[in-house]
Amino acid sequence: MDTGLEHIVAAETVLSDVDGEKGRLVIRGWPVETLSASLAFEDVAHLLWSGFFEDLPDARELGARLGPAREQAFATMIEPESALDTVGALRFGWATLDDQETLETAIQVAASGPVFTAAAIRRAAGLDPVAPDPGLSTSADFLWMISGKMPTPDAVRALDAYLATVCDHGLNASTFAARVVASTRAGLTSAAIAGLSALKGPLHGGAPGPVLDMLDDIGVPENAERWIDDALARGERLMGFGHRVYRARDPRADALKAAINRLPDTAGRLDFAEHIESEVLHRLAKKYPQRALETNVEFYTALLLEALNIPRHAFTAVFACARVLGWIAHACEQIEEGRLVRPKSVYRGPMPEAA
Ligand code: ACO
């Protein structure tokens, strides 16, 4: 038995390879650092979906279809009746979409993520949603719908870098959840909702908001040592550190750090964060000398999204807007594989005669 399934190989994939020993991530042949520095959301969608839809157009045409799909999502968006958190609002929005195994469904799901997320951010701030501008790129429009202000090219590049960096990552928990649902032939929207539901947990994609809470709580560098020691003494997990697969540094952390460095006015915050990072790493190494616990993607995700003025309650939903490209590709790959995922369990309960 292997309860965390870490020694089980449950899929063959052409999508991404996570080498935890070397700290290397390859996405369809691209090292993540190169992908992060060069591709926009639309290119990443094309890269991940190539080979899975017979009617997939070229990258430019695919990008051109995302804008009108955002418009459609906005025009047909249903306002949730009760107050939902950002992930809840995204899940609610996706649940209203068609649920086929087609390119059309894939486009609707991917294009509507930023629309539902931006609307939820604005509702939480007591503001009306802003309509998308289909002529903008996805990242530019995402920032426009959040703030109602035209973003700078630097900000658009930084968001593209983030979305590209986290678009796919092997058989992580949310991707596995998406593949299990896809294997039942439930549809691509259902697979995306399953992925989102797994992603929201604090041990997976729910960590970056709490990273900022930690930095705020520490406040000044002089408090770091005591704060970290106290948290570890209470048995708490420090958000943004550790990983199931990486035994070396998560390469996405540095890809994101490079993107933050390209943004103006981030040097002071980065210095502080780097100080906390090194204090945490030092203490984790002391507490767990046998276990390489390194910085993971969520630490610098938090700083990058903060620099883009995205509120921390929305970080997980923004993550999902990128990872959904991978969930869809994996769902298609699982459908092609054609096998229902159905592992076994060992029964430890009473037998009728004993009961
Ligand atoms: N802070 C403190 N202690 C930690 C941390 C951490 N961040 N990570 C692991 N540990 C401890 C564990 O509690 C465990 O201690 P124990 O043996 O005394 O119980 C020991 O280190 C070994 O843990 P692992 O086996 O490496 O942990 P696992 O593989 O189960 O968990 C996980 C990986 C969930 C990511 C963990 O490191 C963690 O909780 N990190 C904080 C949350 C986080 O940053 N999540 C985002 C991950 S990236 C992503 O999913 C997008």
Coordinates of C-alpha atoms and ligand atoms in Angstrom, one line a residue:
M1 CA 0.0 0.0 0.0
D2 CA 1.2 3.5 -0.7
T3 CA -1.3 6.0 0.7
G4 CA 0.3 9.1 -0.8
L5 CA 0.8 7.2 -4.1
E6 CA 4.3 8.7 -4.4
H7 CA 5.8 5.5 -5.7
I8 CA 3.0 4.7 -8.1
V9 CA 3.3 5.5 -11.8
A10 CA -0.3 6.0 -12.9
A11 CA 0.1 7.7 -16.3
E12 CA 2.3 8.2 -19.3
T13 CA 2.5 11.8 -20.5
V14 CA 4.0 13.9 -23.2
L15 CA 3.1 17.0 -21.3
S16 CA 5.6 17.7 -18.5
D17 CA 8.5 16.1 -16.6
V18 CA 9.3 16.9 -13.0
D19 CA 12.8 15.8 -12.1
G20 CA 12.8 16.3 -8.3
E21 CA 16.5 15.3 -7.8
K22 CA 17.9 17.7 -10.3
G23 CA 15.3 20.4 -9.7
R24 CA 14.3 20.5 -13.3
L25 CA 10.9 21.0 -15.0
V26 CA 10.4 20.4 -18.7
I27 CA 7.1 21.3 -20.3
R28 CA 6.7 19.8 -23.8
G29 CA 10.4 20.1 -24.4
W30 CA 10.8 23.6 -22.9
P31 CA 12.7 24.2 -19.7
V32 CA 10.3 26.1 -17.5
E33 CA 12.7 29.0 -17.2
T34 CA 12.7 29.5 -21.0
L35 CA 8.9 29.0 -21.2
S36 CA 8.4 31.5 -18.4
A37 CA 10.6 34.2 -20.0
S38 CA 9.2 33.8 -23.6
L39 CA 5.7 32.6 -23.9
A40 CA 2.3 34.3 -23.4
F41 CA -0.8 32.5 -22.1
E42 CA -2.1 31.9 -25.6
D43 CA 1.1 30.3 -26.8
V44 CA 1.1 28.0 -23.7
A45 CA -2.5 27.0 -24.5
H46 CA -1.4 26.0 -28.0
L47 CA 1.7 24.2 -26.8
L48 CA -0.2 22.1 -24.2
W49 CA -3.2 21.3 -26.4
S50 CA -1.3 20.4 -29.6
G51 CA -2.1 16.9 -30.7
F52 CA -5.2 16.6 -28.6
F53 CA -7.8 18.4 -30.8
E54 CA -8.2 17.7 -34.5
D55 CA -9.6 21.1 -35.1
L56 CA -6.9 23.0 -33.1
P57 CA -6.0 26.1 -35.1
D58 CA -2.5 27.7 -35.0
A59 CA -1.4 29.7 -32.0
R60 CA -2.5 33.1 -33.4
E61 CA -5.9 31.9 -34.3
L62 CA -6.4 30.1 -31.0
G63 CA -5.4 33.4 -29.2
A64 CA -7.9 35.3 -31.4
R65 CA -10.7 32.9 -30.3
L66 CA -10.0 33.4 -26.6
G67 CA -11.1 37.1 -26.6
P68 CA -14.6 36.6 -27.9
A69 CA -14.9 33.6 -25.6
R70 CA -14.2 36.0 -22.7
E71 CA -16.8 38.3 -24.0
Q72 CA -19.3 35.5 -24.1
A73 CA -18.4 34.3 -20.6
F74 CA -19.0 37.9 -19.3
A75 CA -22.3 38.3 -21.2
T76 CA -23.7 35.0 -19.8
M77 CA -22.1 35.2 -16.4
I78 CA -24.6 34.3 -13.6
E79 CA -24.1 36.3 -10.4
P80 CA -23.8 33.9 -7.4
E81 CA -26.7 34.4 -5.0
S82 CA -24.7 33.9 -1.9
A83 CA -21.3 35.3 -1.1
L84 CA -18.7 32.9 -2.4
D85 CA -14.9 33.1 -2.0
T86 CA -12.9 33.5 -5.1
V87 CA -12.3 29.8 -5.7
G88 CA -16.0 29.2 -5.0
A89 CA -17.0 31.9 -7.6
L90 CA -14.7 30.4 -10.2
R91 CA -16.0 26.9 -9.5
F92 CA -19.6 28.2 -9.7
G93 CA -18.8 30.0 -13.0
W94 CA -17.2 26.9 -14.6
A95 CA -20.2 24.8 -13.4
T96 CA -22.5 26.9 -15.7
L97 CA -20.5 25.9 -18.8
D98 CA -21.0 23.2 -21.4
D99 CA -19.2 20.0 -20.5
Q100 CA -18.1 18.3 -23.7
E101 CA -14.7 16.8 -24.7
T102 CA -14.3 19.4 -27.5
L103 CA -12.0 22.3 -28.3
E104 CA -15.0 24.6 -27.9
T105 CA -15.4 23.5 -24.3
A106 CA -11.7 23.8 -23.7
I107 CA -11.7 27.3 -25.0
Q108 CA -14.7 28.3 -23.0
V109 CA -13.2 26.9 -19.8
A110 CA -9.8 28.5 -20.3
A111 CA -11.1 31.9 -21.5
S112 CA -13.8 32.2 -18.7
G113 CA -11.3 31.6 -15.8
P114 CA -10.0 35.2 -15.8
V115 CA -13.5 36.6 -16.3
F116 CA -15.0 34.8 -13.3
T117 CA -11.9 35.4 -11.2
A118 CA -11.7 39.1 -12.0
A119 CA -15.5 39.6 -11.4
A120 CA -15.1 37.8 -8.0
I121 CA -12.2 40.1 -7.0
R122 CA -14.2 43.2 -7.8
R123 CA -17.4 41.9 -6.1
A124 CA -15.3 41.3 -2.9
A125 CA -14.1 44.9 -3.1
G126 CA -17.7 46.1 -3.5
L127 CA -17.2 47.1 -7.2
D128 CA -19.0 46.1 -10.3
P129 CA -17.3 43.7 -12.7
V130 CA -15.5 45.2 -15.7
A131 CA -16.3 43.9 -19.1
P132 CA -13.4 42.2 -21.0
D133 CA -11.8 43.8 -24.0
P134 CA -11.5 40.9 -26.5
G135 CA -8.8 42.8 -28.5
L136 CA -6.3 42.5 -25.5
S137 CA -4.2 39.4 -24.7
T138 CA -5.5 37.2 -22.0
S139 CA -3.0 38.6 -19.4
A140 CA -3.6 42.2 -20.3
D141 CA -7.4 41.7 -20.2
F142 CA -7.2 39.8 -16.9
L143 CA -5.4 42.8 -15.3
W144 CA -7.8 45.2 -17.0
M145 CA -10.9 43.3 -15.7
I146 CA -9.4 43.3 -12.2
S147 CA -8.4 46.9 -11.9
G148 CA -10.4 48.8 -14.6
K149 CA -7.1 50.3 -15.6
M150 CA -5.0 49.5 -18.7
P151 CA -2.0 47.5 -17.4
T152 CA 1.6 48.4 -18.2
P153 CA 3.6 46.2 -20.6
D154 CA 5.8 45.2 -17.6
A155 CA 2.8 44.0 -15.7
V156 CA 1.4 42.0 -18.6
R157 CA 4.7 40.4 -19.2
A158 CA 5.0 39.5 -15.5
L159 CA 1.5 37.9 -15.4
D160 CA 2.3 36.0 -18.6
A161 CA 5.5 34.7 -17.0
Y162 CA 3.5 33.6 -14.0
L163 CA 0.8 31.9 -16.0
A164 CA 3.4 30.1 -18.2
T165 CA 5.4 29.0 -15.2
V166 CA 2.6 27.2 -13.4
C167 CA 0.7 25.9 -16.5
D168 CA 1.6 22.2 -15.9
H169 CA 3.5 20.1 -13.4
G170 CA 3.4 16.4 -13.9
L171 CA 0.9 14.3 -12.0
N172 CA 0.4 16.7 -9.1
A173 CA -2.8 16.2 -6.9
S174 CA -5.1 18.5 -8.9
T175 CA -3.9 17.1 -12.3
F176 CA -4.4 13.6 -11.0
A177 CA -7.9 14.6 -9.8
A178 CA -8.7 16.0 -13.3
R179 CA -7.4 12.9 -14.9
V180 CA -9.5 10.6 -12.7
V181 CA -12.7 12.6 -13.6
A182 CA -11.8 12.7 -17.3
S183 CA -11.3 8.9 -17.2
T184 CA -15.0 8.5 -16.4
R185 CA -15.8 10.5 -19.6
A186 CA -17.5 13.2 -17.5
G187 CA -16.3 16.1 -19.7
L188 CA -13.5 18.7 -19.7
T189 CA -15.4 21.2 -17.5
S190 CA -15.9 18.5 -14.9
A191 CA -12.3 17.6 -15.1
A192 CA -11.3 21.3 -14.6
I193 CA -13.7 21.7 -11.6
A194 CA -12.2 18.6 -10.0
G195 CA -8.7 20.0 -10.5
L196 CA -9.7 23.3 -9.0
S197 CA -11.3 21.6 -6.0
A198 CA -8.0 19.7 -5.3
L199 CA -5.9 22.8 -5.9
K200 CA -7.6 25.0 -3.3
G201 CA -6.2 23.0 -0.3
P202 CA -3.4 24.8 1.6
L203 CA -1.0 21.9 1.0
H204 CA -1.3 22.4 -2.8
G205 CA -2.4 25.7 -4.4
G206 CA -3.8 27.4 -1.4
A207 CA -0.4 28.3 0.0
P208 CA 0.6 31.6 -1.6
G209 CA -2.0 33.7 0.4
P210 CA -0.7 32.4 3.7
V211 CA 2.9 33.1 2.5
L212 CA 2.0 36.8 2.6
D213 CA 0.2 36.4 5.9
M214 CA 3.5 34.9 7.2
L215 CA 5.6 37.8 5.8
D216 CA 3.1 40.4 7.3
D217 CA 3.2 38.6 10.7
I218 CA 7.0 38.6 10.8
G219 CA 6.9 42.3 9.8
V220 CA 10.6 43.2 10.2
P221 CA 13.7 41.1 9.6
E222 CA 14.6 41.2 13.4
N223 CA 11.5 39.2 14.2
A224 CA 12.2 36.4 11.7
E225 CA 14.2 34.1 13.9
R226 CA 11.8 34.0 16.8
W227 CA 8.7 33.8 14.6
I228 CA 10.0 30.9 12.6
D229 CA 11.3 29.0 15.7
D230 CA 7.9 29.5 17.4
A231 CA 6.0 28.3 14.4
L232 CA 8.1 25.2 14.0
A233 CA 7.9 24.5 17.7
R234 CA 4.1 24.5 17.4
G235 CA 4.5 21.9 14.6
E236 CA 3.2 24.3 11.9
R237 CA 4.2 24.0 8.2
L238 CA 5.7 27.1 6.8
M239 CA 4.0 28.0 3.6
G240 CA 6.0 28.1 0.4
F241 CA 8.5 25.5 1.5
G242 CA 8.8 21.8 1.0
H243 CA 7.6 19.7 -1.9
R244 CA 6.5 16.1 -2.4
V245 CA 8.8 15.6 -5.5
Y246 CA 11.6 18.2 -5.4
R247 CA 14.6 17.4 -3.3
A248 CA 16.4 20.3 -4.9
R249 CA 15.1 23.9 -5.3
D250 CA 11.9 24.2 -7.3
P251 CA 13.0 25.7 -10.6
R252 CA 9.7 27.7 -10.8
A253 CA 10.8 29.7 -7.7
D254 CA 13.7 31.3 -9.6
A255 CA 11.7 31.7 -12.8
L256 CA 9.2 33.7 -10.8
K257 CA 11.9 35.6 -8.9
A258 CA 13.3 36.7 -12.3
A259 CA 9.9 37.9 -13.4
I260 CA 9.5 39.9 -10.2
N261 CA 12.9 41.4 -10.7
R262 CA 11.8 42.7 -14.1
L263 CA 9.0 44.7 -12.4
P264 CA 9.7 48.2 -11.1
D265 CA 9.7 49.0 -7.4
T266 CA 10.0 45.5 -6.1
A267 CA 13.6 45.5 -4.8
G268 CA 12.8 46.3 -1.1
R269 CA 10.1 43.7 -0.8
L270 CA 12.3 41.1 -2.6
D271 CA 15.1 41.8 -0.2
F272 CA 12.9 41.2 2.8
A273 CA 11.4 38.1 1.3
E274 CA 14.9 36.7 0.5
H275 CA 15.9 37.3 4.1
I276 CA 12.9 35.4 5.4
E277 CA 13.5 32.7 2.8
S278 CA 17.1 32.1 3.9
E279 CA 16.1 32.1 7.6
V280 CA 13.4 29.5 7.0
L281 CA 15.7 27.3 4.9
H282 CA 18.3 27.5 7.6
R283 CA 15.9 26.4 10.3
L284 CA 14.2 23.7 8.2
A285 CA 17.6 22.2 7.5
K286 CA 18.4 22.2 11.2
K287 CA 15.0 20.6 12.1
Y288 CA 15.0 18.0 9.3
P289 CA 18.6 17.3 8.5
Q290 CA 17.6 14.1 6.6
R291 CA 15.0 15.8 4.5
A292 CA 15.8 18.4 1.8
L293 CA 13.1 21.0 2.3
E294 CA 13.5 23.9 -0.2
T295 CA 11.6 26.9 -1.4
N296 CA 8.6 25.9 -3.6
V297 CA 6.8 27.8 -6.3
E298 CA 4.3 29.4 -3.9
F299 CA 6.7 31.6 -2.1
Y300 CA 7.6 33.7 -5.1
T301 CA 4.1 33.3 -6.6
A302 CA 2.9 35.3 -3.6
L303 CA 5.3 38.1 -4.2
L304 CA 4.7 38.3 -7.9
L305 CA 0.9 38.4 -7.6
E306 CA 1.2 40.9 -4.8
A307 CA 3.3 43.1 -7.0
L308 CA 0.6 43.0 -9.6
N309 CA -1.9 44.3 -7.0
I310 CA -3.9 41.1 -7.0
P311 CA -5.5 40.5 -3.6
R312 CA -4.3 37.5 -1.7
H313 CA -7.7 35.9 -1.4
A314 CA -7.6 35.5 -5.2
F315 CA -4.2 33.8 -5.6
T316 CA -5.5 30.3 -5.8
A317 CA -8.1 31.2 -8.4
V318 CA -5.4 33.0 -10.5
F319 CA -3.2 29.9 -10.2
A320 CA -6.2 27.8 -11.5
C321 CA -6.6 30.1 -14.5
A322 CA -3.1 29.0 -15.6
R323 CA -3.2 25.3 -14.5
V324 CA -6.5 24.7 -16.2
L325 CA -4.5 24.6 -19.5
G326 CA -2.6 21.6 -18.1
W327 CA -5.7 20.0 -16.6
I328 CA -7.4 20.1 -20.0
A329 CA -4.4 18.7 -21.8
H330 CA -4.1 15.9 -19.2
A331 CA -7.8 15.2 -19.4
C332 CA -7.5 14.8 -23.1
E333 CA -4.5 12.5 -22.7
Q334 CA -6.4 10.4 -20.2
I335 CA -9.4 10.1 -22.5
E336 CA -7.0 9.0 -25.3
E337 CA -5.5 6.5 -23.0
G338 CA -9.0 5.1 -22.6
R339 CA -8.8 3.4 -19.2
L340 CA -11.1 4.2 -16.2
V341 CA -8.9 5.0 -13.2
R342 CA -10.0 2.7 -10.4
P343 CA -7.5 1.6 -7.8
K344 CA -8.1 -0.9 -5.0
S345 CA -8.3 -0.4 -1.3
V346 CA -7.7 -2.8 1.6
Y347 CA -10.7 -3.4 3.8
R348 CA -10.0 -3.0 7.5
G349 CA -13.6 -2.9 8.8
P350 CA -15.5 -5.8 10.4
M351 CA -16.7 -8.8 8.4
P352 CA -20.4 -9.6 8.8
E353 CA -19.8 -12.6 11.0
A354 CA -17.7 -10.4 13.4
A355 CA -20.1 -7.5 13.3
Ligands
ACO1 N1 7.3 23.6 7.1 C1 7.6 22.8 8.2 N2 7.7 21.5 8.1 C2 7.6 20.9 6.9 C3 7.3 21.6 5.8 C4 7.1 23.0 5.8 N3 6.8 23.7 4.8 N4 7.2 20.7 4.7 C5 7.5 19.5 5.2 N5 7.7 19.6 6.6 C6 8.0 18.5 7.5 C7 6.8 17.6 7.6 O1 5.9 18.0 8.6 C8 7.4 16.3 7.9 O2 7.7 16.3 9.3 P1 7.3 15.1 10.3 O3 8.1 13.9 9.7 O4 7.8 15.5 11.6 O5 5.9 14.9 10.2 C9 8.8 16.4 7.2 O6 9.0 17.8 6.9 C10 8.8 15.7 5.9 O7 7.7 16.1 5.1 P2 7.5 15.6 3.6 O8 7.3 14.2 3.6 O9 8.5 16.3 2.8 O10 6.1 16.3 3.3 P3 5.0 15.9 2.2 O11 5.7 15.4 0.9 O12 4.0 15.1 2.8 O13 4.4 17.3 1.9 C11 4.1 19.5 1.2 C12 4.8 18.2 0.9 C13 2.6 19.2 1.5 C14 4.2 20.5 0.1 C15 4.8 20.1 2.5 O14 6.1 20.4 2.3 C16 4.0 21.3 3.0 O15 3.0 21.2 3.7 N6 4.5 22.6 2.6 C17 3.8 23.8 3.0 C18 2.6 24.1 2.1 C19 3.1 24.5 0.7 O16 3.9 25.3 0.5 N7 2.4 23.9 -0.3 C20 2.6 24.3 -1.7 C21 3.3 23.1 -2.4 S1 3.7 23.6 -4.1 C22 2.2 23.2 -4.9 O17 1.5 22.3 -4.6 C23 1.8 24.1 -6.0

